[in-house]
mmCIF file with all atom_site columns, C-alpha atoms in Angstrom:
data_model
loop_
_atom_site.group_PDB
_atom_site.id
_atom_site.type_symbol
_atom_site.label_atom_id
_atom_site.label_alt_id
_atom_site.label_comp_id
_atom_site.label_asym_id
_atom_site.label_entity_id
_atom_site.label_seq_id
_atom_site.pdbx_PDB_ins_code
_atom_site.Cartn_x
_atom_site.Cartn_y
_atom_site.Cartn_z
_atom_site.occupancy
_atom_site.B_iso_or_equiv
_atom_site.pdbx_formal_charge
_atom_site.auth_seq_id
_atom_site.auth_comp_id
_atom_site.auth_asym_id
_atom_site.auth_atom_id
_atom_site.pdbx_PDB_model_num
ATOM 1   C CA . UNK H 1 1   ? 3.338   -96.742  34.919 1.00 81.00 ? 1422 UNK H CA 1
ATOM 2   C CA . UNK H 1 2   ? 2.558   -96.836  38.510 1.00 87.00 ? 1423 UNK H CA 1
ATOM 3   C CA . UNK H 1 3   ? 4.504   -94.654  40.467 1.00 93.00 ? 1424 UNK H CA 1
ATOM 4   C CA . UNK H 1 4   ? 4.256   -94.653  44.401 1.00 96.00 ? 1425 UNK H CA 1
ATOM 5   C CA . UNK H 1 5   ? 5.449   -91.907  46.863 1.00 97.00 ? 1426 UNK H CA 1
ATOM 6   C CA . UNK H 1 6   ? 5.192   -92.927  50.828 1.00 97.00 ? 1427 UNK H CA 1
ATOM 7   C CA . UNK H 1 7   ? 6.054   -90.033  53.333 1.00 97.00 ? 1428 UNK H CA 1
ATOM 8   C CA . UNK H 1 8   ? 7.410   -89.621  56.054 1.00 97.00 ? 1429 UNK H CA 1
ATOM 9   C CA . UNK H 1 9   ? 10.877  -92.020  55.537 1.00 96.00 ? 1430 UNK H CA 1
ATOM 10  C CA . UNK H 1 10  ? 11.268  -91.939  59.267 1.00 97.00 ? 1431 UNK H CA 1
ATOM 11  C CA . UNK H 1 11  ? 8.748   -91.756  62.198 1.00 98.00 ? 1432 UNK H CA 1
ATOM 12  C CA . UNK H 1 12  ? 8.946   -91.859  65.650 1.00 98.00 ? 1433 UNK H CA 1
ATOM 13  C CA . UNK H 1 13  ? 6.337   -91.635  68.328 1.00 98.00 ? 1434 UNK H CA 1
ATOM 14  C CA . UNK H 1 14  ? 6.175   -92.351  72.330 1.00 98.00 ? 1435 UNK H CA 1
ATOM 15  C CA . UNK H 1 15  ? 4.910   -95.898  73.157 1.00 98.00 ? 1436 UNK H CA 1
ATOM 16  C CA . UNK H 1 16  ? 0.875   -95.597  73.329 1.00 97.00 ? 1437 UNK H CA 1
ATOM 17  C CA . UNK H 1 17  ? 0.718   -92.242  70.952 1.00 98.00 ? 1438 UNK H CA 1
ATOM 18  C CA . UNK H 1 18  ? -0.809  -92.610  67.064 1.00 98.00 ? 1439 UNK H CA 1
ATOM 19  C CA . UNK H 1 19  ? 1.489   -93.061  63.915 1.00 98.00 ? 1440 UNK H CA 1
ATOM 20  C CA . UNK H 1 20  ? 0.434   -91.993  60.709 1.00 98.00 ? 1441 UNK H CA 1
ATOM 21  C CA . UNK H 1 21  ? 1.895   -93.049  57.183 1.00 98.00 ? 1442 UNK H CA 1
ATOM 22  C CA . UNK H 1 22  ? 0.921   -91.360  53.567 1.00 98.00 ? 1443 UNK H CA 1
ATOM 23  C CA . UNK H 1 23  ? 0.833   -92.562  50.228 1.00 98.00 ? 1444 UNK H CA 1
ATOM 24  C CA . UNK H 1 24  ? -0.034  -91.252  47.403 1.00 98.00 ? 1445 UNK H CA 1
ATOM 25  C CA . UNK H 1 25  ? -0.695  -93.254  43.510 1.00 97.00 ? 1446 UNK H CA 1
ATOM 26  C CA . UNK H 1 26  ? -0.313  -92.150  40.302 1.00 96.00 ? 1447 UNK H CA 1
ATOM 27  C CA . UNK H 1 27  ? -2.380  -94.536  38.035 1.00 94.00 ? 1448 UNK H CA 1
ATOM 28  C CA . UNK H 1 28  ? -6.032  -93.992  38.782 1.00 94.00 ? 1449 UNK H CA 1
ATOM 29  C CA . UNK H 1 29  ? -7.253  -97.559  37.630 1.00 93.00 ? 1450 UNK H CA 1
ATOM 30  C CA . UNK H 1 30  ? -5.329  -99.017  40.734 1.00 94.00 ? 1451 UNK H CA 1
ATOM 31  C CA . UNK H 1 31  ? -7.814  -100.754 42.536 1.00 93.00 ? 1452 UNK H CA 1
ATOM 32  C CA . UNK H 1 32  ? -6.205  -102.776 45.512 1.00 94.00 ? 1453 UNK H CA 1
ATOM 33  C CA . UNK H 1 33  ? -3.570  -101.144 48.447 1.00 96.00 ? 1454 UNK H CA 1
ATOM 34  C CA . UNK H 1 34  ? -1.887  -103.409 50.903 1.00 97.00 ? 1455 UNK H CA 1
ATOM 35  C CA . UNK H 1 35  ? 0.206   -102.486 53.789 1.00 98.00 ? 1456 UNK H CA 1
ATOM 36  C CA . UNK H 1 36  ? 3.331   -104.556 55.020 1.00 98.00 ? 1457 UNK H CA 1
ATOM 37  C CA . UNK H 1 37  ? 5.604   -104.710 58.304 1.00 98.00 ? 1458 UNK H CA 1
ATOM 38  C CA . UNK H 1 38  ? 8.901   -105.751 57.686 1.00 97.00 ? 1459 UNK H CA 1
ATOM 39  C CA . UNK H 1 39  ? 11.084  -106.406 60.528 1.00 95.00 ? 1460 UNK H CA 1
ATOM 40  C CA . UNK H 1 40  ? 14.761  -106.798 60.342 1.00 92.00 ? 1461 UNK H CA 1
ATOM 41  C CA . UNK H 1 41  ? 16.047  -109.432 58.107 1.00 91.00 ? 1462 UNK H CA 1
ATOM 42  C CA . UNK H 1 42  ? 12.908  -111.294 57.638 1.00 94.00 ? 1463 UNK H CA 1
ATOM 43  C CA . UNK H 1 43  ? 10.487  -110.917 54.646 1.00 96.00 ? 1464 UNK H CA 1
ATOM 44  C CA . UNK H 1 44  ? 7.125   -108.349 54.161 1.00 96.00 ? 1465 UNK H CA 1
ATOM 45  C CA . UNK H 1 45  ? 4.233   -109.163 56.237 1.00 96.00 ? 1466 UNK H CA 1
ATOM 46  C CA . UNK H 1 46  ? 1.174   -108.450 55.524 1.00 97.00 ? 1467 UNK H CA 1
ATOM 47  C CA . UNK H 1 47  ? -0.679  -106.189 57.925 1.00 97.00 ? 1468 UNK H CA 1
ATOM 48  C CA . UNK H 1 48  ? -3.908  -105.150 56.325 1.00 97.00 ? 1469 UNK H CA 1
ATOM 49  C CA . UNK H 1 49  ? -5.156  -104.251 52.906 1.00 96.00 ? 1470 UNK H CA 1
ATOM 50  C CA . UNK H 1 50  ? -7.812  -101.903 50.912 1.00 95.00 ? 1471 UNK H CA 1
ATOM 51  C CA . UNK H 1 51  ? -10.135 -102.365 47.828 1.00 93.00 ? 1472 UNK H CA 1
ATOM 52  C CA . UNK H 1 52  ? -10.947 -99.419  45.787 1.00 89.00 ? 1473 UNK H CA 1
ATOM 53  C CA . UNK H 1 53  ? -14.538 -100.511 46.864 1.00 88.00 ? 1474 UNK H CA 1
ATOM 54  C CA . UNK H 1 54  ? -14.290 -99.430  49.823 1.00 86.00 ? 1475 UNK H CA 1
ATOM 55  C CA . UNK H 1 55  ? -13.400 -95.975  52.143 1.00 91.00 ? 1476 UNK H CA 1
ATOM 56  C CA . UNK H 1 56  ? -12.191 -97.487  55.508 1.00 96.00 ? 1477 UNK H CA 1
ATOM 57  C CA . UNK H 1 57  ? -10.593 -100.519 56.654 1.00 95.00 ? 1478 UNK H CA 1
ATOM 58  C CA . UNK H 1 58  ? -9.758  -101.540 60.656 1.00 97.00 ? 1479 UNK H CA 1
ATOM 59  C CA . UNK H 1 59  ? -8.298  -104.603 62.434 1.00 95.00 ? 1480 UNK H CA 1
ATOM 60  C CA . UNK H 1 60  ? -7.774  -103.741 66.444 1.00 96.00 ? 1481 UNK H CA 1
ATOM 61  C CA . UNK H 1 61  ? -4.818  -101.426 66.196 1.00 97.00 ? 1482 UNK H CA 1
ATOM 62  C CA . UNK H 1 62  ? -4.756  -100.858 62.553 1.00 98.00 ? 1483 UNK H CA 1
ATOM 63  C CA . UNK H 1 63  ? -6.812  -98.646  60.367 1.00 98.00 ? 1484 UNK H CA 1
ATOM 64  C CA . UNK H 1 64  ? -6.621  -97.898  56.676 1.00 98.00 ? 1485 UNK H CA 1
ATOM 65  C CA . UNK H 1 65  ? -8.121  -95.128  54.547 1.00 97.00 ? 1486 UNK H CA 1
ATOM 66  C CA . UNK H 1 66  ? -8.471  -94.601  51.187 1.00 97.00 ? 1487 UNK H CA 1
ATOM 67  C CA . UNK H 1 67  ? -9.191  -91.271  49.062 1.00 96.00 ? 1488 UNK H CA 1
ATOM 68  C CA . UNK H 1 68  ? -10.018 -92.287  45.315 1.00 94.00 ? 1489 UNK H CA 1
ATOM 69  C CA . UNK H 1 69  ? -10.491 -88.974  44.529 1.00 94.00 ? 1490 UNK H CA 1
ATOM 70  C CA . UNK H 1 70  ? -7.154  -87.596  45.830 1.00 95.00 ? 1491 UNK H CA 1
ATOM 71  C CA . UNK H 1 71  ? -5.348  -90.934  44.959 1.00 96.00 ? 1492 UNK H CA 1
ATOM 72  C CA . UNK H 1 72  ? -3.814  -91.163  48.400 1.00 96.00 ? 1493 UNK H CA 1
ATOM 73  C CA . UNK H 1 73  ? -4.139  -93.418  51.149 1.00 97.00 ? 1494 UNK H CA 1
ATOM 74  C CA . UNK H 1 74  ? -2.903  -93.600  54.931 1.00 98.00 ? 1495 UNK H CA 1
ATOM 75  C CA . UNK H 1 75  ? -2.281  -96.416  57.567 1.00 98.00 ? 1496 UNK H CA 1
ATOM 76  C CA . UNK H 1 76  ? -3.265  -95.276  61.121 1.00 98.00 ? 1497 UNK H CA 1
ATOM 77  C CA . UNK H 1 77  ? -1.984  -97.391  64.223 1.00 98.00 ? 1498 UNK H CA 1
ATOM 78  C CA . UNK H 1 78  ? -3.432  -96.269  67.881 1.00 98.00 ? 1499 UNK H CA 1
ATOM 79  C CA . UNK H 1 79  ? -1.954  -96.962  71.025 1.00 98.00 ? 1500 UNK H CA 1
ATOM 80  C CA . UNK H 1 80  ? 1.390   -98.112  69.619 1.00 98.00 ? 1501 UNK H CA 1
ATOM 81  C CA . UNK H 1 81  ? 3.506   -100.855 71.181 1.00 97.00 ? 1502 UNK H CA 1
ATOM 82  C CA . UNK H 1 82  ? 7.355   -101.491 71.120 1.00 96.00 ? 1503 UNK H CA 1
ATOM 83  C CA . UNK H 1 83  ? 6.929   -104.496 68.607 1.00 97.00 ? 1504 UNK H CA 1
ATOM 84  C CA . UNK H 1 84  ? 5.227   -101.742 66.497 1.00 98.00 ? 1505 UNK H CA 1
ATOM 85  C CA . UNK H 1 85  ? 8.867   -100.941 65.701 1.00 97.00 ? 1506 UNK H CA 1
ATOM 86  C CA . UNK H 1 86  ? 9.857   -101.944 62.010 1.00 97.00 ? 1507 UNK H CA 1
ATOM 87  C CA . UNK H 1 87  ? 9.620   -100.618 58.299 1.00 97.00 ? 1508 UNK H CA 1
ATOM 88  C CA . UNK H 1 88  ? 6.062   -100.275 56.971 1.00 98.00 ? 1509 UNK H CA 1
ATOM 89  C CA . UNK H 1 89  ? 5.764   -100.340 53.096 1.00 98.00 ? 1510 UNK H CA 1
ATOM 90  C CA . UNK H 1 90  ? 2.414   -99.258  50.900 1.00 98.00 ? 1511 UNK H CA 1
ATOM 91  C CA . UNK H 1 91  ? 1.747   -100.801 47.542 1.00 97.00 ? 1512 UNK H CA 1
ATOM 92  C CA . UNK H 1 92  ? -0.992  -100.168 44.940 1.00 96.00 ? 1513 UNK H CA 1
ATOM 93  C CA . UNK H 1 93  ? -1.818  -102.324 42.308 1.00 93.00 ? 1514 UNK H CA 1
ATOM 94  C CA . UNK H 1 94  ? -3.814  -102.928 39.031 1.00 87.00 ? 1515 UNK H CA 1
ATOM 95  C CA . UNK H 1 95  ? -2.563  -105.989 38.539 1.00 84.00 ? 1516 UNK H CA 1
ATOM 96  C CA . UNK H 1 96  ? 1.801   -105.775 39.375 1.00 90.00 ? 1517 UNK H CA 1
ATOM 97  C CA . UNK H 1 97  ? 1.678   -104.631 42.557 1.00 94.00 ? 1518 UNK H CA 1
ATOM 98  C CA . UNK H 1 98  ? 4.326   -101.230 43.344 1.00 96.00 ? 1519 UNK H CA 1
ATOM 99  C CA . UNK H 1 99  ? 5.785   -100.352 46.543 1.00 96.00 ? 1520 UNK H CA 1
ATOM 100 C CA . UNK H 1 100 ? 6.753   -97.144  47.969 1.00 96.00 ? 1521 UNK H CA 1
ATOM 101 C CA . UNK H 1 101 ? 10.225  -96.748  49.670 1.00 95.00 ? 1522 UNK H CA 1
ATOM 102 C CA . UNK H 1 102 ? 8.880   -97.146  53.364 1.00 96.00 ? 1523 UNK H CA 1
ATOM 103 C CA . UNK H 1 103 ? 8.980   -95.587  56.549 1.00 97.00 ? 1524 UNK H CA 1
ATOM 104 C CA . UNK H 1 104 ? 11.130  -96.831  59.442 1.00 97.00 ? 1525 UNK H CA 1
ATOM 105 C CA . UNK H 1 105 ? 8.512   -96.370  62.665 1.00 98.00 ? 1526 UNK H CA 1
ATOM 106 C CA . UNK H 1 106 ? 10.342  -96.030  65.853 1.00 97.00 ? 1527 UNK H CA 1
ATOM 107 C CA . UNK H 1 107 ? 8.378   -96.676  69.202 1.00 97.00 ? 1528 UNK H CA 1
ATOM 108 C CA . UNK H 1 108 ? 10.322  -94.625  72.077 1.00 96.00 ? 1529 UNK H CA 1
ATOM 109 C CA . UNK H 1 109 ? 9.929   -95.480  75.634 1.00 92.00 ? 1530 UNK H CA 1
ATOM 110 C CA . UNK F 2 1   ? 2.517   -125.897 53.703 1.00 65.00 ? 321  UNK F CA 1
ATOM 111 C CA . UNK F 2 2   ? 5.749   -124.228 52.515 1.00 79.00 ? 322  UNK F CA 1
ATOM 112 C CA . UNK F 2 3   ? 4.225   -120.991 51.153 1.00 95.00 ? 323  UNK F CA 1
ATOM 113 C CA . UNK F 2 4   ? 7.092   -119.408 49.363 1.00 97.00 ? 324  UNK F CA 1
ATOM 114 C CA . UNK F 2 5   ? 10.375  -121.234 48.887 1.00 97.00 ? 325  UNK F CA 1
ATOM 115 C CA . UNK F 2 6   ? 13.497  -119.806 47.502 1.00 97.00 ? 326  UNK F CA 1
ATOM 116 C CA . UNK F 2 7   ? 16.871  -121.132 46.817 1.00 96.00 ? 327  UNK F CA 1
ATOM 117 C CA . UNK F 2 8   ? 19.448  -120.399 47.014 1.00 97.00 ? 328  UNK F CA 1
ATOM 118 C CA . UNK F 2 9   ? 19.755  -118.331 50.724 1.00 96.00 ? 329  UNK F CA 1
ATOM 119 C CA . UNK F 2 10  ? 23.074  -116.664 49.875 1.00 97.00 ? 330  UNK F CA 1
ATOM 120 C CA . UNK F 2 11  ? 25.154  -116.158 47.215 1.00 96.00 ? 331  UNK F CA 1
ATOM 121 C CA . UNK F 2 12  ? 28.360  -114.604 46.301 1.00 97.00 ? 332  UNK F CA 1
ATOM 122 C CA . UNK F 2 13  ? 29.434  -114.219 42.390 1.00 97.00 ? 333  UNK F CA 1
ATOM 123 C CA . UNK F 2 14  ? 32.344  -112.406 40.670 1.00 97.00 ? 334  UNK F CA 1
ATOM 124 C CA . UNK F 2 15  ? 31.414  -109.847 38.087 1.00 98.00 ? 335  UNK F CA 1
ATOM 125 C CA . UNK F 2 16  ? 30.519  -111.085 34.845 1.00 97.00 ? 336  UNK F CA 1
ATOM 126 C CA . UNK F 2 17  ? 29.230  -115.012 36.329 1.00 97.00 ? 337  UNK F CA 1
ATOM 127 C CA . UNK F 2 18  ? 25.809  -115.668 35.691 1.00 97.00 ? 338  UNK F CA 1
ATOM 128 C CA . UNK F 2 19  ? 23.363  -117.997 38.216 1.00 96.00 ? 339  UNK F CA 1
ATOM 129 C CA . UNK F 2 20  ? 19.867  -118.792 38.420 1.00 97.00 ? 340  UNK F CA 1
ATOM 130 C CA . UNK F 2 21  ? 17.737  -117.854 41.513 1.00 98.00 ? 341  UNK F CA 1
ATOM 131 C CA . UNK F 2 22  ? 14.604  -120.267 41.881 1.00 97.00 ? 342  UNK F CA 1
ATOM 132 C CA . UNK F 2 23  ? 11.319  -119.763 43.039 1.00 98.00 ? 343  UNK F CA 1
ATOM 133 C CA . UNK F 2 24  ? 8.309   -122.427 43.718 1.00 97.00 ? 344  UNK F CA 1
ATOM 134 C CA . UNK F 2 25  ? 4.897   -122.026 45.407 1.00 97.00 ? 345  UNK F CA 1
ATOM 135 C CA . UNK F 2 26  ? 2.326   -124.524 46.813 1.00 96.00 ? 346  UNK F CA 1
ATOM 136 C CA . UNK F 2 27  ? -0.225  -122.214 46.925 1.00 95.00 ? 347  UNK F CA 1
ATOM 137 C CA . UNK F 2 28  ? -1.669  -123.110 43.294 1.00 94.00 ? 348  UNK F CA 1
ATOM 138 C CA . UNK F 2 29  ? -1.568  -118.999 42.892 1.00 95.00 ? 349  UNK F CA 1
ATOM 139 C CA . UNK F 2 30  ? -1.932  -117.528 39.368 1.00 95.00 ? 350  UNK F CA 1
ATOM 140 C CA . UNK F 2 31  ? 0.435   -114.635 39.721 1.00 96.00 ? 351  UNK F CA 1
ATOM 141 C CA . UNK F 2 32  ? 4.575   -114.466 40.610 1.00 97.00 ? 352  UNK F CA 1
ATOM 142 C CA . UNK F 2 33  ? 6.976   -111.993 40.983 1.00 98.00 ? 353  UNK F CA 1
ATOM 143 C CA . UNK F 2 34  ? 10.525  -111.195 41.477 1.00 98.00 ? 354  UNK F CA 1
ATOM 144 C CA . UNK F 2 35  ? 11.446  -107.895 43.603 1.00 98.00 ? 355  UNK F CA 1
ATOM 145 C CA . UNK F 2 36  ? 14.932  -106.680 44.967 1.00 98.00 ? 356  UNK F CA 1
ATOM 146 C CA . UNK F 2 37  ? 15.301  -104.277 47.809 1.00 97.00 ? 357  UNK F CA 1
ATOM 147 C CA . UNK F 2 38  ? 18.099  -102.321 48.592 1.00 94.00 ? 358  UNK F CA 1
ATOM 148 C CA . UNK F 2 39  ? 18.302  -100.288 51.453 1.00 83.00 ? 359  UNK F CA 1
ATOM 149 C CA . UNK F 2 40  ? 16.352  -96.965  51.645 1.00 80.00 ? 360  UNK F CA 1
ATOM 150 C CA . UNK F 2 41  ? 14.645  -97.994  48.058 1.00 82.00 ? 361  UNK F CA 1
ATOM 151 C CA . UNK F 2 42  ? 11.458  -100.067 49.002 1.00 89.00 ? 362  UNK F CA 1
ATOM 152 C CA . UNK F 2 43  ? 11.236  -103.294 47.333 1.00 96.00 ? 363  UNK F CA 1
ATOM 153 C CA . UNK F 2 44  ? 11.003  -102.454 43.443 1.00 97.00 ? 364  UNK F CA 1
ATOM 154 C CA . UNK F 2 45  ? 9.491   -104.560 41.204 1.00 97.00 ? 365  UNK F CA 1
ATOM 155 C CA . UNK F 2 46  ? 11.665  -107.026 38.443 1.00 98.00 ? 366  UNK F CA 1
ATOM 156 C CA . UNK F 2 47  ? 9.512   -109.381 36.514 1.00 98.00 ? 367  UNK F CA 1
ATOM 157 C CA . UNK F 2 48  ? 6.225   -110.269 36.952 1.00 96.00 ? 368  UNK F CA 1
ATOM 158 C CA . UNK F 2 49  ? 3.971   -113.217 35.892 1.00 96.00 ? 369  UNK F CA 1
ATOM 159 C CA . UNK F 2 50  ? 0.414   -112.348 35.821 1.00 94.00 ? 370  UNK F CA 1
ATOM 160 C CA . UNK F 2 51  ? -0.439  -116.213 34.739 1.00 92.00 ? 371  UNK F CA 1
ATOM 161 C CA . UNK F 2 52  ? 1.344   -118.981 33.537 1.00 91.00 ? 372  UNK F CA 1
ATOM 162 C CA . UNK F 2 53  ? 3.087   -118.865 30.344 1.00 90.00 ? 373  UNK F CA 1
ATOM 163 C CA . UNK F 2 54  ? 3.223   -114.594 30.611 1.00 94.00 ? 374  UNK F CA 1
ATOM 164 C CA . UNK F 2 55  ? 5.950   -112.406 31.960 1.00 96.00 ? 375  UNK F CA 1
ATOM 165 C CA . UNK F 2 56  ? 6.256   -108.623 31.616 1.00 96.00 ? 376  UNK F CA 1
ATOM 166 C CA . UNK F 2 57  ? 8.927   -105.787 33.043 1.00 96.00 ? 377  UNK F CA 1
ATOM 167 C CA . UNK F 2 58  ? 8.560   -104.322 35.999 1.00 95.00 ? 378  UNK F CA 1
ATOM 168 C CA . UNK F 2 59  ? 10.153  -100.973 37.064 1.00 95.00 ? 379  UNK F CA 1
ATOM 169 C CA . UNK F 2 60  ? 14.006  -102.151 37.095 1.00 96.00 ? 380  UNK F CA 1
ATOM 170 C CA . UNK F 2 61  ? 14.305  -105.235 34.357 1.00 97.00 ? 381  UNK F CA 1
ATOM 171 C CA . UNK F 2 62  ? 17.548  -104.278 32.415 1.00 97.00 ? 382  UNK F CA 1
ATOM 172 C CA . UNK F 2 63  ? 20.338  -107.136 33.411 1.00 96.00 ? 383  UNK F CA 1
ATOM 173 C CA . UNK F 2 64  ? 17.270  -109.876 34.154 1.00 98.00 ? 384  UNK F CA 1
ATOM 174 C CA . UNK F 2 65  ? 15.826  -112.775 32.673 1.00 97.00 ? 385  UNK F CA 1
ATOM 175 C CA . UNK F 2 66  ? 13.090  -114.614 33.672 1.00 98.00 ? 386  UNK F CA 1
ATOM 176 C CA . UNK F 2 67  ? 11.013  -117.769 33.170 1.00 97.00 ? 387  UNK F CA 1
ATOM 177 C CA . UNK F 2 68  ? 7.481   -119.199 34.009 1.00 96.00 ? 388  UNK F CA 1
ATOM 178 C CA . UNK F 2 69  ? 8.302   -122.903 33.997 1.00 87.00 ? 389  UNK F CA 1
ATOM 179 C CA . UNK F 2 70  ? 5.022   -123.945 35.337 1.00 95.00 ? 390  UNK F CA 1
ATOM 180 C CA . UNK F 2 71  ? 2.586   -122.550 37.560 1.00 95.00 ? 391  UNK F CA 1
ATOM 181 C CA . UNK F 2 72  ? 4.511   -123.299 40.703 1.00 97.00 ? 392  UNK F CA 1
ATOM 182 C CA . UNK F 2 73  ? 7.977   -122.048 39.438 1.00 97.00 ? 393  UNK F CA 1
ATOM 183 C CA . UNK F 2 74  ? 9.503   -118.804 38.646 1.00 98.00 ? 394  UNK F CA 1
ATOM 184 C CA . UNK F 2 75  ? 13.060  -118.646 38.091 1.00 97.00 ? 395  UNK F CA 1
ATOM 185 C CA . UNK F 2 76  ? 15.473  -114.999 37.717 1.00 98.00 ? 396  UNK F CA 1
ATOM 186 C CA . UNK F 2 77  ? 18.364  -115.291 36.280 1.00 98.00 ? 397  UNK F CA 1
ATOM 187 C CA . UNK F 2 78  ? 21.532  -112.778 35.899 1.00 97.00 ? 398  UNK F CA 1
ATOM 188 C CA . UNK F 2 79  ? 23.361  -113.540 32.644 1.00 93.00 ? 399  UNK F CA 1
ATOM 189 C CA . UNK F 2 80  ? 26.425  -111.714 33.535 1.00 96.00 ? 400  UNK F CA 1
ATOM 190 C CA . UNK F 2 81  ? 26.280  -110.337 37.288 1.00 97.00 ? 401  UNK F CA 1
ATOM 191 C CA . UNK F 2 82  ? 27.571  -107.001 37.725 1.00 97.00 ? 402  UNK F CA 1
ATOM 192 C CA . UNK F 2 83  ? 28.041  -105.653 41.779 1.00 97.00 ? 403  UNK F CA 1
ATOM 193 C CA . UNK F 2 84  ? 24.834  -103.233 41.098 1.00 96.00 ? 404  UNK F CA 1
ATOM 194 C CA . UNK F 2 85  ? 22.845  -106.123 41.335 1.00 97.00 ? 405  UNK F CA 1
ATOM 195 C CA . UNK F 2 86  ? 24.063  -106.631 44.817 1.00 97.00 ? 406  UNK F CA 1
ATOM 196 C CA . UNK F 2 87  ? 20.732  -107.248 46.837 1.00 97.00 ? 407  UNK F CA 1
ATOM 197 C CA . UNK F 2 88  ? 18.354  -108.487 48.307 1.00 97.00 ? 408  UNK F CA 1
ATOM 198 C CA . UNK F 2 89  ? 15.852  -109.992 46.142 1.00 98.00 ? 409  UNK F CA 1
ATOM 199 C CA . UNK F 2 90  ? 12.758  -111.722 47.275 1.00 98.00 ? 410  UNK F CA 1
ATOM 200 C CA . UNK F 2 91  ? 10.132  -113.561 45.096 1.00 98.00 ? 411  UNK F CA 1
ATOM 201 C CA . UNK F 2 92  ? 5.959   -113.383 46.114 1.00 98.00 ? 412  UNK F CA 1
ATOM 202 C CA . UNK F 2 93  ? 3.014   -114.985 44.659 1.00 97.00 ? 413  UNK F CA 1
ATOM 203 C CA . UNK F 2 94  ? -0.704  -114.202 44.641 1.00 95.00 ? 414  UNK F CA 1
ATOM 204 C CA . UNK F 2 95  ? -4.160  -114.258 43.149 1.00 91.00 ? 415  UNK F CA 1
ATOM 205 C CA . UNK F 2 96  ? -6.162  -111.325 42.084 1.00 83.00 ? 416  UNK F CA 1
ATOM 206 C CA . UNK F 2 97  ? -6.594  -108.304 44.126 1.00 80.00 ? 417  UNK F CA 1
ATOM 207 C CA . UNK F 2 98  ? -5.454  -110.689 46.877 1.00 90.00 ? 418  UNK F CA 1
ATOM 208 C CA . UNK F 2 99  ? -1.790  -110.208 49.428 1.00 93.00 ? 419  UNK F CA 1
ATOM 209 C CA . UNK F 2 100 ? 1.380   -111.152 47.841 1.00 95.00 ? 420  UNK F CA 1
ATOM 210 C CA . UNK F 2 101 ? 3.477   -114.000 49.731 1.00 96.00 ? 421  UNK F CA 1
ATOM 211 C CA . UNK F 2 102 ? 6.716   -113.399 50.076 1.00 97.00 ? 422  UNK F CA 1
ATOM 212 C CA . UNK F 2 103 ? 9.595   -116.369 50.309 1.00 97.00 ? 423  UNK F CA 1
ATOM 213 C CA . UNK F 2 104 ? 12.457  -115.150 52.587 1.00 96.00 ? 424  UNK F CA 1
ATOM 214 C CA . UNK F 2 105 ? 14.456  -113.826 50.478 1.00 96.00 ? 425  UNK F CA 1
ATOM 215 C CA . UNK F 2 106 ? 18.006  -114.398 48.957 1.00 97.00 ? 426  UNK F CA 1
ATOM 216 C CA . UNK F 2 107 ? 20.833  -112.406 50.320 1.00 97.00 ? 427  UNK F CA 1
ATOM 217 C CA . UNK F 2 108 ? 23.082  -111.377 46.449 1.00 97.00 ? 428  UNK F CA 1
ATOM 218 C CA . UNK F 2 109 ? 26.461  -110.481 47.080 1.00 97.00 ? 429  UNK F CA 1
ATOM 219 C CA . UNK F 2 110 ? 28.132  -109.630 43.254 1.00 97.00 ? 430  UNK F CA 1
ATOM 220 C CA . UNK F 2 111 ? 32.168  -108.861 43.863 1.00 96.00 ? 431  UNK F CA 1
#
C-alpha cells in the first residue's frame, strides 16, 4: 500500500525566512496531495492541495510542487509569520488518503 | 452547516469495555474515514468508506470495527478496549480527489 515519508520532523526558521517540507510516495497511481496545518488541540486544516495534473500550485504565502517522476513533493512558505507556527502534515491519495508523520515548524523571533 | 460532528468529546474506558464512537456529515459527501493520531505518528488511517454500503482497512485496523449506516454516518467501534488504543481519533469525509473534513476529534483515554 501507500506508504508516506515527510522530512524534516522538526523545523525552525527566523520570522520572515522560507520553510521547506519534503515528502516522498510510494504508490505511483496516487494522483491527489493535500497539505494540512494543525495547531494545538484542534483538528487538520486544510492549507492547499495538488493534482497529479499539474506541476505547481500557489496561494499568497504558500506554494506546492510536485515531481511525478521522482514521486516527491514539497510545501514552500515565504516570508513566514508567528501564526505559521504549528504541525504541517502531507497526504497522498488514490482514493484512502495517507499521511506522513509531520513536521512541527517553529517561527523564532 | 455542522461539517463534521463527532460524539462523544472524551472518553475514559477500562480495559476490556467496548463503546461506539459516532460520526455524521451534512455535507452529502461520498467518502468517510476514521484516523487516530498519536503523538509523533501523523494521523494513520483506520477504516475507510469509499461509498455507502463499502468499508475497507486502512494501515492500523486490528482491534476495530466499523459501519456505514447511511451516507451521513460512520460509526468505530472497539469491541474490547485495550490502553494501546489510547488516542486521539478523528473522523473526515470527502468527495473524489477533493480535501478531507475533519470533525474535532475525540480525546480516548483506555485505563
Amino acid at each position: 500500500g501507500e506508504n508516506v515519508e515527510q522530512h524534516p520532523s522538526t523545523l525552525s526558521v527566523q520570522e520572515g525566512d522560507s520553510a521547506v517540507i519534503k515528502c516522498t510516495y510510494s504508490d505511483s497511481a496516487s494522483n491527489y496531495f493535500p497539505w494540512y496545518k494543525q495547531e494545538l488541540g484542534k483538528r487538520p486544516q486544510l492549507i492547499i492541495d495538488i493534482r497529479s495534473n499539474v506541476g505547481e500550485k500557489k496561494d499568497q504565502r504558500i506554494a506546492v510542487t510536485l515531481n511525478k517522476t521522482a514521486k516527491h513533493f514539497s510545501l514552500h512558505i515565504t516570508e513566514t509569520q508567528p501564526e505559521d507556527s504549528a504541525v504541517y502534515f502531507c497526504a497522498a491519495s488514490r482514493g484512502k488518503i495517507i499521511f506522513g508523520k509531520g513536521t512541527r515548524l517553529h517561527i523564532l523571533p | 452547516n455542522a461539517g463534521v460532528t463527532q460524539t462523544p468529546k472524551f472518553q475514559v474506558l477500562k480495559t476490556g469495555q467496548s463503546m461506539t464512537l459516532q460520526c455524521a456529515q451534512d455535507m452529502n459527501h461520498n467518502s468517510m474515514y476514521w484516523y487516530r493520531q498519536d503523538p509523533g505518528m501523523g494521523l494513520r488511517l483506520i477504516y475507510y468508506s469509499a461509498s455507502e454500503g463499502t468499508t475497507d482497512k486502512g494501515e492500523v485496523p486490528n482491534g476495530y470495527n466499523v459501519s456505514r449506516l447511511n451516507k451521513r454516518e460512520f460509526s468505530l467501534r472497539l469491541e474490547s478496549a485495550a490502553p494501546s488504543q489510547t488516542s486521539v481519533y478523528f473522523c473526515a469525509s470527502r468527495e473524489w480527489n477533493s480535501p478531507l473534513h475533519f470533525g474535532n476529534g475525540t480525546r480516548l483515554t483506555v485505563t
